[in-house]
Structure formats: structure tokens, C-alpha cells
CSV table of C-alpha atoms (C1' of nucleotides) in Angstrom, one decimal:
chain,number,residue,atom,x,y,z
N,199,MET,CA,0.0,0.0,0.0
N,200,ASP,CA,2.8,2.3,0.8
N,201,ALA,CA,4.9,1.0,-2.1
N,202,ALA,CA,4.4,4.3,-4.0
N,203,ILE,CA,5.1,6.4,-0.9
N,204,HIS,CA,8.5,4.8,-0.4
N,205,LEU,CA,9.4,4.8,-4.0
N,206,ALA,CA,8.6,8.5,-4.4
N,207,GLY,CA,9.8,9.7,-1.0
N,208,ARG,CA,12.6,11.8,-2.4
N,209,LEU,CA,11.0,12.9,-5.6
N,210,GLU,CA,9.1,15.8,-6.8
N,211,PRO,CA,7.5,15.9,-10.2
N,212,ARG,CA,8.7,18.8,-12.3
N,213,ASP,CA,9.1,17.9,-16.0
N,214,ALA,CA,6.9,15.6,-17.8
N,215,TRP,CA,8.3,12.1,-18.1
N,216,ARG,CA,10.4,11.6,-21.2
N,217,ALA,CA,8.6,8.6,-22.7
N,218,ASP,CA,11.3,8.0,-25.2
N,219,ARG,CA,13.9,7.5,-22.5
N,220,CYS,CA,11.9,5.2,-20.2
N,221,ALA,CA,13.4,1.7,-20.4
N,222,MET,CA,10.0,0.1,-19.5
N,223,ALA,CA,8.2,2.0,-22.2
N,224,ARG,CA,10.8,1.2,-24.8
N,225,THR,CA,10.6,-2.5,-23.8
N,226,LEU,CA,6.8,-2.3,-24.3
N,227,ASP,CA,7.4,-1.0,-27.7
N,228,VAL,CA,9.3,-4.1,-28.6
N,229,VAL,CA,6.7,-6.5,-27.1
N,230,ARG,CA,3.6,-4.3,-27.1
N,231,THR,CA,1.0,-6.9,-28.1
N,232,LYS,CA,-0.4,-9.8,-26.2
N,233,SER,CA,0.2,-12.0,-29.2
N,234,ALA,CA,3.9,-11.2,-29.0
N,235,MET,CA,3.9,-12.3,-25.4
N,236,LEU,CA,2.1,-15.5,-26.3
N,237,VAL,CA,4.6,-16.3,-29.0
N,238,LEU,CA,7.4,-15.8,-26.6
N,239,ARG,CA,5.7,-17.9,-24.0
N,240,GLU,CA,5.5,-20.8,-26.5
N,241,ALA,CA,9.2,-20.3,-27.5
N,242,PHE,CA,10.0,-20.7,-23.8
N,243,TYR,CA,7.8,-23.7,-23.6
N,244,GLY,CA,9.8,-25.2,-26.5
N,245,ALA,CA,7.8,-24.4,-29.7
N,246,THR,CA,10.0,-24.0,-32.7
N,247,ARG,CA,7.7,-24.5,-35.8
N,248,PHE,CA,5.3,-22.1,-37.3
N,249,ASP,CA,2.4,-24.4,-37.0
N,250,ASP,CA,3.1,-25.1,-33.3
N,251,PHE,CA,3.1,-21.4,-32.6
N,252,VAL,CA,-0.3,-21.1,-34.4
N,253,ALA,CA,-1.8,-24.0,-32.6
N,254,ARG,CA,-0.5,-23.2,-29.1
N,255,THR,CA,-1.1,-19.5,-29.1
N,256,GLU,CA,-4.5,-19.9,-30.6
N,257,ALA,CA,-3.8,-16.9,-32.8
N,258,SER,CA,-4.4,-16.6,-36.5
N,259,GLU,CA,-1.7,-17.4,-39.0
N,260,PRO,CA,-1.2,-13.9,-40.2
N,261,VAL,CA,-0.9,-12.6,-36.7
N,262,VAL,CA,1.7,-15.3,-35.7
N,263,ALA,CA,3.6,-14.7,-39.0
N,264,GLY,CA,3.7,-11.0,-38.2
N,265,ARG,CA,4.9,-11.5,-34.6
N,266,LEU,CA,7.6,-14.0,-35.7
N,267,ARG,CA,8.8,-11.6,-38.3
N,268,GLU,CA,8.9,-8.7,-35.8
N,269,LEU,CA,10.5,-10.7,-33.1
N,270,VAL,CA,13.2,-12.0,-35.4
N,271,ALA,CA,13.8,-8.4,-36.6
N,272,ALA,CA,14.1,-7.2,-33.1
N,273,GLY,CA,16.6,-10.0,-32.3
N,274,LEU,CA,14.5,-11.9,-29.8
N,275,LEU,CA,14.1,-14.9,-32.0
N,276,GLU,CA,16.4,-16.4,-34.7
N,277,HIS,CA,15.8,-18.8,-37.5
N,278,VAL,CA,17.1,-22.3,-37.2
N,279,ASP,CA,16.7,-25.1,-39.7
N,280,TYR,CA,16.8,-28.5,-38.0
N,281,ARG,CA,16.1,-32.1,-38.9
N,282,ASN,CA,14.8,-34.9,-36.7
N,283,PRO,CA,16.5,-38.2,-37.7
N,284,GLY,CA,14.6,-39.7,-40.6
N,285,GLU,CA,12.5,-36.6,-41.3
N,286,ARG,CA,13.0,-33.8,-43.7
N,287,THR,CA,14.5,-30.5,-42.8
N,288,ARG,CA,12.1,-28.1,-41.1
N,289,LYS,CA,12.3,-24.4,-40.4
N,290,GLY,CA,12.2,-23.2,-36.9
N,291,TYR,CA,12.6,-20.4,-34.5
N,292,ARG,CA,14.7,-20.2,-31.4
N,293,LEU,CA,15.1,-17.7,-28.6
N,294,THR,CA,18.3,-15.7,-28.7
N,295,ASP,CA,20.0,-14.6,-25.5
N,296,LYS,CA,18.2,-11.3,-25.8
N,297,GLY,CA,14.9,-13.1,-26.1
N,298,ALA,CA,15.6,-15.6,-23.4
N,299,ASP,CA,16.5,-12.7,-21.0
N,300,LEU,CA,12.8,-11.7,-21.1
N,301,PHE,CA,12.0,-14.7,-19.1
N,302,PRO,CA,11.7,-12.8,-15.8
N,303,VAL,CA,9.1,-10.6,-17.3
N,304,LEU,CA,6.9,-13.6,-18.4
N,305,ALA,CA,7.6,-15.3,-15.0
N,306,ALA,CA,6.5,-12.2,-13.1
N,307,LEU,CA,3.3,-11.9,-15.1
N,308,MET,CA,2.6,-15.6,-14.5
N,309,GLN,CA,3.3,-15.3,-10.8
N,310,TRP,CA,1.1,-12.3,-10.4
N,311,GLY,CA,-1.8,-14.0,-12.2
N,312,ASP,CA,-1.5,-17.1,-10.1
N,313,ARG,CA,-1.4,-15.0,-6.9
N,314,TRP,CA,-4.2,-12.5,-7.7
N,315,LEU,CA,-6.4,-14.2,-10.3
N,316,GLY,CA,-6.3,-17.5,-8.6
N,317,ASP,CA,-9.9,-18.6,-9.2
N,318,GLN,CA,-8.4,-21.3,-11.3
N,319,SER,CA,-4.9,-22.7,-11.1
N,320,SER,CA,-2.9,-22.2,-14.2
N,321,GLY,CA,-1.7,-25.9,-13.9
N,322,VAL,CA,1.9,-24.9,-14.6
N,323,ARG,CA,4.6,-24.4,-12.0
N,324,LEU,CA,8.2,-23.4,-12.4
N,325,GLU,CA,10.7,-25.5,-10.6
N,326,HIS,CA,14.4,-25.4,-10.0
N,327,HIS,CA,16.1,-28.0,-12.1
N,328,GLY,CA,17.4,-30.8,-9.9
N,329,CYS,CA,16.4,-29.1,-6.7
N,330,GLY,CA,12.7,-29.4,-7.5
N,331,GLU,CA,11.7,-26.4,-5.4
N,332,PRO,CA,9.3,-23.8,-6.9
N,333,VAL,CA,10.9,-20.8,-8.5
N,334,ALA,CA,9.7,-17.3,-7.8
N,335,VAL,CA,10.6,-13.9,-9.2
N,336,THR,CA,12.2,-11.8,-6.5
N,337,LEU,CA,13.9,-8.4,-6.0
N,338,ARG,CA,17.4,-8.6,-4.7
N,339,CYS,CA,20.1,-5.9,-4.3
N,340,ALA,CA,23.8,-6.2,-5.3
N,341,ALA,CA,24.7,-6.8,-1.7
N,342,GLY,CA,22.7,-9.9,-1.7
N,343,HIS,CA,19.7,-8.8,0.4
N,344,GLY,CA,16.2,-9.8,-0.5
N,345,VAL,CA,14.2,-6.6,-1.2
N,346,THR,CA,10.5,-5.9,-0.9
N,347,SER,CA,8.7,-3.4,-3.2
N,348,GLY,CA,8.5,-1.1,-0.2
N,349,GLU,CA,12.2,-1.0,0.3
N,350,VAL,CA,13.0,0.2,-3.2
N,351,ASP,CA,14.3,3.8,-3.7
N,352,LEU,CA,14.2,5.5,-7.0
N,353,ALA,CA,17.6,7.0,-7.8
N,354,ILE,CA,17.7,9.7,-10.5
N,355,ASP,CA,20.7,10.3,-12.7
N,356,ARG,CA,21.1,14.0,-12.5
N,357,SER,CA,23.8,14.2,-15.1
N,358,SER,CA,21.4,13.1,-17.9
N,359,PRO,CA,19.7,15.8,-19.8
N,360,ARG,CA,16.2,16.8,-18.6
N,361,SER,CA,16.0,14.4,-15.7
N,362,PRO,CA,12.3,13.4,-15.6
N,363,TYR,CA,12.0,13.8,-11.8
N,364,ALA,CA,14.3,16.4,-10.5
N,365,ALA,CA,14.7,16.5,-6.8
N,366,ARG,CA,12.9,19.5,-5.5
O,31,MET,CA,20.0,-19.8,-26.0
O,32,ASP,CA,19.1,-23.1,-24.6
O,33,ALA,CA,16.5,-21.6,-22.2
O,34,ALA,CA,13.7,-23.1,-24.2
O,35,ILE,CA,15.4,-26.5,-24.4
O,36,HIS,CA,15.7,-26.8,-20.7
O,37,LEU,CA,12.3,-25.5,-20.1
O,38,ALA,CA,10.7,-27.9,-22.6
O,39,GLY,CA,12.9,-30.9,-21.9
O,40,ARG,CA,10.2,-33.0,-20.4
O,41,LEU,CA,7.3,-31.7,-22.5
O,42,GLU,CA,5.5,-32.7,-25.6
O,43,PRO,CA,2.8,-30.6,-27.2
O,44,ARG,CA,-0.5,-32.4,-27.5
O,45,ASP,CA,-3.4,-30.2,-26.9
O,46,ALA,CA,-3.6,-26.6,-27.8
O,47,TRP,CA,-2.8,-24.3,-24.9
O,48,ARG,CA,-5.8,-23.3,-22.9
O,49,ALA,CA,-5.5,-19.5,-23.1
O,50,ASP,CA,-8.2,-19.0,-20.5
O,51,ARG,CA,-6.2,-20.8,-17.9
O,52,CYS,CA,-2.8,-19.3,-18.5
O,53,ALA,CA,-1.9,-17.0,-15.7
O,54,MET,CA,0.3,-14.9,-17.9
O,55,ALA,CA,-2.4,-14.4,-20.5
O,56,ARG,CA,-5.0,-13.5,-17.9
O,57,THR,CA,-2.6,-11.0,-16.3
O,58,LEU,CA,-2.2,-9.4,-19.7
O,59,ASP,CA,-5.9,-9.1,-20.0
O,60,VAL,CA,-5.9,-7.0,-16.9
O,61,VAL,CA,-3.0,-4.7,-18.0
O,62,ARG,CA,-3.1,-5.3,-21.7
O,63,THR,CA,-2.3,-1.8,-22.9
O,64,LYS,CA,0.8,0.3,-22.8
O,65,SER,CA,-1.1,3.2,-21.3
O,66,ALA,CA,-2.2,1.0,-18.3
O,67,MET,CA,1.5,0.2,-17.7
O,68,LEU,CA,2.4,3.8,-17.9
O,69,VAL,CA,-0.3,4.8,-15.4
O,70,LEU,CA,0.9,2.1,-13.0
O,71,ARG,CA,4.5,3.2,-13.5
O,72,GLU,CA,3.5,6.7,-12.4
O,73,ALA,CA,1.5,5.4,-9.5
O,74,PHE,CA,4.7,3.6,-8.4
O,75,TYR,CA,6.6,6.9,-8.9
O,76,GLY,CA,4.2,8.6,-6.6
O,77,ALA,CA,1.6,10.2,-8.8
O,78,THR,CA,-1.8,10.5,-7.2
O,79,ARG,CA,-3.7,13.1,-9.1
O,80,PHE,CA,-5.5,12.9,-12.4
O,81,ASP,CA,-3.5,15.8,-13.9
O,82,ASP,CA,-0.2,14.3,-12.8
O,83,PHE,CA,-1.0,11.0,-14.5
O,84,VAL,CA,-1.9,12.9,-17.7
O,85,ALA,CA,1.2,15.0,-17.7
O,86,ARG,CA,3.6,12.3,-16.7
O,87,THR,CA,2.3,9.5,-19.0
O,88,GLU,CA,1.9,12.0,-21.8
O,89,ALA,CA,-1.3,10.3,-22.7
O,90,SER,CA,-4.6,12.1,-23.5
O,91,GLU,CA,-7.1,12.8,-20.8
O,92,PRO,CA,-9.7,10.4,-22.1
O,93,VAL,CA,-7.2,7.5,-22.2
O,94,VAL,CA,-5.9,8.2,-18.7
O,95,ALA,CA,-9.5,8.5,-17.4
O,96,GLY,CA,-10.3,5.2,-19.0
O,97,ARG,CA,-7.3,3.4,-17.6
O,98,LEU,CA,-7.8,4.8,-14.1
O,99,ARG,CA,-11.4,3.6,-14.1
O,100,GLU,CA,-10.4,0.2,-15.3
O,101,LEU,CA,-7.5,-0.2,-12.9
O,102,VAL,CA,-9.8,0.8,-10.0
O,103,ALA,CA,-12.4,-1.6,-11.2
O,104,ALA,CA,-9.8,-4.3,-11.3
O,105,GLY,CA,-8.6,-3.5,-7.8
O,106,LEU,CA,-5.1,-2.4,-8.7
O,107,LEU,CA,-5.8,1.2,-7.7
O,108,GLU,CA,-8.2,2.8,-5.2
O,109,HIS,CA,-9.6,6.2,-4.6
O,110,VAL,CA,-8.2,8.4,-1.8
O,111,ASP,CA,-9.2,11.9,-0.9
O,112,TYR,CA,-6.4,13.8,0.7
O,113,ARG,CA,-5.5,17.3,1.7
O,114,ASN,CA,-2.2,19.1,2.0
O,115,PRO,CA,-2.2,21.5,4.9
O,116,GLY,CA,-3.7,24.8,3.9
O,117,GLU,CA,-5.0,23.4,0.6
O,118,ARG,CA,-8.4,22.1,-0.4
O,119,THR,CA,-9.3,18.5,-0.6
O,120,ARG,CA,-8.1,16.7,-3.7
O,121,LYS,CA,-9.0,13.4,-5.2
O,122,GLY,CA,-6.4,10.9,-5.7
O,123,TYR,CA,-5.5,7.3,-6.7
O,124,ARG,CA,-3.3,4.9,-4.8
O,125,LEU,CA,-1.9,1.5,-5.4
O,126,THR,CA,-3.6,-1.3,-3.6
O,127,ASP,CA,-1.6,-4.3,-2.4
O,128,LYS,CA,-2.8,-6.1,-5.5
O,129,GLY,CA,-1.5,-3.3,-7.7
O,130,ALA,CA,1.7,-2.9,-5.8
O,131,ASP,CA,2.5,-6.5,-6.3
O,132,LEU,CA,2.9,-5.9,-10.0
O,133,PHE,CA,6.1,-4.1,-9.3
O,134,PRO,CA,8.3,-7.0,-10.3
O,135,VAL,CA,6.7,-7.0,-13.7
O,136,LEU,CA,7.5,-3.3,-14.2
O,137,ALA,CA,11.0,-3.7,-12.8
O,138,ALA,CA,11.7,-6.7,-15.1
O,139,LEU,CA,10.6,-4.7,-18.1
O,140,MET,CA,12.8,-1.8,-17.0
O,141,GLN,CA,15.7,-4.0,-16.4
O,142,TRP,CA,15.5,-5.7,-19.8
O,143,GLY,CA,15.2,-2.4,-21.6
O,144,ASP,CA,18.2,-1.0,-19.8
O,145,ARG,CA,20.2,-4.2,-20.6
O,146,TRP,CA,19.2,-4.7,-24.2
O,147,LEU,CA,18.1,-1.3,-25.5
O,148,GLY,CA,20.9,0.5,-23.8
O,149,ASP,CA,21.7,3.0,-26.5
O,150,GLN,CA,20.6,5.6,-24.0
O,151,SER,CA,20.4,5.3,-20.3
O,152,SER,CA,17.0,5.5,-18.8
O,153,GLY,CA,18.4,7.8,-16.1
O,154,VAL,CA,16.6,5.9,-13.4
O,155,ARG,CA,17.9,3.3,-11.1
O,156,LEU,CA,16.4,1.2,-8.4
O,157,GLU,CA,18.2,1.1,-5.1
O,158,HIS,CA,17.8,-0.8,-1.9
O,159,HIS,CA,16.6,1.6,0.8
O,160,GLY,CA,19.3,2.3,3.3
O,161,CYS,CA,21.8,-0.2,1.7
O,162,GLY,CA,22.0,1.9,-1.5
O,163,GLU,CA,23.0,-1.0,-3.7
O,164,PRO,CA,21.2,-1.4,-7.1
O,165,VAL,CA,18.2,-3.7,-7.1
O,166,ALA,CA,17.7,-6.4,-9.7
O,167,VAL,CA,14.9,-8.8,-10.6
O,168,THR,CA,16.0,-12.3,-10.0
O,169,LEU,CA,14.7,-15.9,-10.0
O,170,ARG,CA,15.1,-17.8,-6.8
O,171,CYS,CA,13.8,-21.1,-5.6
O,172,ALA,CA,12.1,-21.8,-2.3
O,173,ALA,CA,15.3,-23.5,-1.1
O,174,GLY,CA,17.0,-20.1,-1.5
O,175,HIS,CA,19.1,-20.9,-4.5
O,176,GLY,CA,19.6,-18.3,-7.2
O,177,VAL,CA,18.2,-19.7,-10.4
O,178,THR,CA,19.0,-18.9,-14.0
O,179,SER,CA,16.5,-19.1,-16.8
O,180,GLY,CA,18.2,-22.2,-18.1
O,181,GLU,CA,17.8,-24.0,-14.8
O,182,VAL,CA,14.0,-23.7,-14.8
O,183,ASP,CA,11.8,-26.7,-15.3
O,184,LEU,CA,8.2,-26.6,-16.2
O,185,ALA,CA,6.1,-28.8,-14.0
O,186,ILE,CA,2.6,-29.7,-15.2
O,187,ASP,CA,-0.2,-30.3,-12.9
O,188,ARG,CA,-1.6,-33.5,-14.3
O,189,SER,CA,-4.7,-33.5,-12.1
O,190,SER,CA,-6.1,-30.5,-13.8
O,191,PRO,CA,-8.5,-31.1,-16.7
O,192,ARG,CA,-7.0,-31.0,-20.2
O,193,SER,CA,-3.5,-30.4,-19.2
O,194,PRO,CA,-2.1,-28.2,-21.9
O,195,TYR,CA,1.2,-30.0,-22.3
O,196,ALA,CA,0.8,-33.7,-21.4
O,197,ALA,CA,4.0,-35.6,-20.9
O,198,ARG,CA,4.4,-38.0,-23.8
X,163,DC,C1',4.6,-27.2,-44.3
X,164,DG,C1',5.2,-22.4,-43.8
X,165,DG,C1',3.6,-18.9,-44.8
X,166,DC,C1',1.2,-14.3,-47.6
X,167,DA,C1',-3.0,-11.5,-49.5
X,168,DT,C1',-7.3,-9.7,-48.7
X,169,DC,C1',-11.1,-8.2,-46.1
X,170,DC,C1',-13.4,-7.0,-42.0
X,171,DT,C1',-14.2,-5.9,-37.0
X,172,DT,C1',-12.8,-4.2,-32.8
X,173,DA,C1',-9.6,-1.9,-29.6
X,174,DG,C1',-6.4,1.7,-28.5
X,175,DG,C1',-5.5,6.3,-28.5
X,176,DG,C1',-5.0,11.5,-30.0
X,177,DA,C1',-7.3,16.2,-30.5
X,178,DT,C1',-10.6,19.2,-29.3
X,179,DA,C1',-14.3,21.0,-26.8
X,180,DC,C1',-17.1,21.1,-22.9
X,181,DT,C1',-18.9,20.5,-17.8
X,182,DG,C1',-19.5,20.0,-12.5
I,181,DC,C1',-9.3,20.3,-10.9
I,182,DA,C1',-11.1,16.2,-12.5
I,183,DG,C1',-12.9,14.6,-15.6
I,184,DT,C1',-16.8,13.6,-20.2
I,185,DA,C1',-18.3,13.9,-25.0
I,186,DT,C1',-17.4,13.7,-29.7
I,187,DC,C1',-14.9,12.7,-33.7
I,188,DC,C1',-11.5,10.5,-36.1
I,189,DC,C1',-7.4,7.7,-37.2
I,190,DT,C1',-4.4,3.7,-36.6
I,191,DA,C1',-3.1,-0.8,-34.7
I,192,DA,C1',-4.4,-5.5,-33.4
I,193,DG,C1',-6.4,-9.4,-34.7
I,194,DG,C1',-9.9,-12.9,-36.8
I,195,DA,C1',-11.6,-15.4,-41.1
I,196,DT,C1',-10.9,-17.0,-45.4
I,197,DG,C1',-8.4,-18.3,-49.4
I,198,DC,C1',-4.2,-18.9,-52.0
I,199,DC,C1',0.6,-20.2,-52.9
I,200,DG,C1',5.6,-22.0,-53.3
DNA sequence: CGGCATCCTTAGGGATACTG
DNA sequence: CAGTATCCCTAAGGATGCCG
């Protein structure tokens, strides 16, 4: 409840936020649509082929084709041709490091949904490989402390031009 | 790169994914638009008043009004009337616990943008209150281990009806 | 199999003007 | 200050059919 209070404790609004510099907004410009998220979800779940993406995301072919093209162009997916023994060569898509690094975003969305929209279980759980314990998205500082949302401060880089929130 | 491989190691696609049960997809239905994310960002940054949301998100008034209404209806924001000493009463919005718990999602988006779209610094950094060290979004299992994306297994709840990915 | 072309509908969002 | 009302444009996405 006081998450915002803590976060904003030292800040005073002055200029309008520079949307073009906000990392979150720019990330949303890369994966702005729900269908892009669903395609990425299926890439994480192991889909590689066009038809699998279509079937699993339950989106239409033109939409999936568009997302795949955009995600490849953005460098989140890459083409791979592969062949199962005895079968013909197939075209596929695979997460790049850049795409794979989006996993915490997907995991955080998943976790929030399971926690707050829990009228029905999603039926999927993330586990630590080998250990078997459930995996959660957490905040942690460089000193190794677990951090709650209420313990986060917003630090503004004053050297950057037109700092969005100048201290009073 | 092998994030998907690890994640999908034990899985075989069979049925189409049940979109209505996926926690991630349902979360995206609550905060599907970029403007909703921007409004939430500003709520975390301390905005409370309508005009502040409009100015800081750089969205139009009708859009902000719509998002605020929807986010209140969804239980992520709540109305608060407050009064600064000597001023008149103002109407405001505040994050609920449900809304505040979305912070890891926003933080993860921010972190990815700073890491992969880093042509220009966002000028904002998250710090651990008191400690001062930068805060990161991490994966961690219940046993306390740090977990990388490649070490995540997907566990399917077989008891649920029409499990989306049945093991072979 | 792995798409693209076309057409259509709905959702998201800006601009402007107005109101309690 | 805190919004609504109206109008209009663009983006997202489904359905269908075709194609190398």
C-alpha cells in the first residue's frame, strides 16, 4: 500500500516524463502486443515450428507470422533449420540470448496472475532443475539482500539531460 | 539460447494451450495496454492526481481517465481523498496491495530495456533503501538458490482437466 | 509445411471542446 | 481540478483463401 510512498519519497514531479527514455516504455514498444507475449511464451515452452506457434497461441496465422517476423527483426528470436532423424528439414525459431532474457518478465506476469487471479490454477509451475523447489521472481540488491517493493528507492541520474523527476 | 530446451525438456505438445487458464495471458488481460502500464509506473513513482497522470504519462485525458477507471475496477488502484495542509481536498489514486504486487513486472521490463536497448540510459535506477545497492529482478527457488532461466523446469499439474502439455 | 494477401471488425488512443 | 463527450485515425487481430 505504501509502495508508492516509499518509492517516491525523495522525488518531486517537475518535468513531464520523457517517454522516449523510459526503459520500460521502450521495452513495451518491442513486445507491445499480447500476441507477441504468447509467441514468446511458447518459445520458452519449447515451440519451434510455425504451426506449433499457431496451434499453441491460438492466434491466427497472419498474426503469428507477423509476430515471428517482428521478433526476429528485433533480435529476440532467430531462424534455425533442423532435422529430426529420418525426417525432412524443417524451419524453426529459437530464442536468442536477448529473447531468453525476457523470461523474468513472463515469469513475473505468471506469478502475479497465479497470486491474484487465482480462481483457477494455471496448472503450470516453475521448478528449480534438480532441486525441484518452486521458482519465484524476487527483488534482490547487489549486496545480496532480499528486497521488498516497499524497500525500493528511485535514484535519478542528475547528469542526464532533462531528468524526468528532478529533486525539489 | 538453450533456455527453451531446458524448459521444454520433459514436455510434448499435444493439446492446444488453454488460453483462458494461462496465468500470464490472464494478467495481460488486466494490464493489456501500454497506457495501463504507464499509469501504473506513475503510481509507483508517486503520482496520485489525475492531472499528474496525464502530464507524466503523456497520454490524452480520455485515455488516462479510462485506464484509471479500469484499474480501480480491477482492484489495482483505489480512490483516496487527501488534503495538503492549507489546501483544499483533492481526489487521488493509490496502489492497492494487488497493484503494488505488480512491481516485479514493471521492474523486469525496466531491467530488460536497460540491458538490451541501452543506447541511452533511462536515467533511473532502483536502489535498496538504506543499503543503497542497485536492485535487480532475480529468479530464486524456495530453497534459497539463485536460479538462471536455463535452470527452470516446467512442472505440469496432471490432475487439472485437459493439461495443456501432457508428458508424452 | 510455412507462410502471404485480402477483407473485415474491434480496440487503443490522439485532439478538441465542454462540464460540474 | 477532474474529468466527459465527440470525432477520427491507426493498430491489433480474426476469417478465409491462396501459394511455393
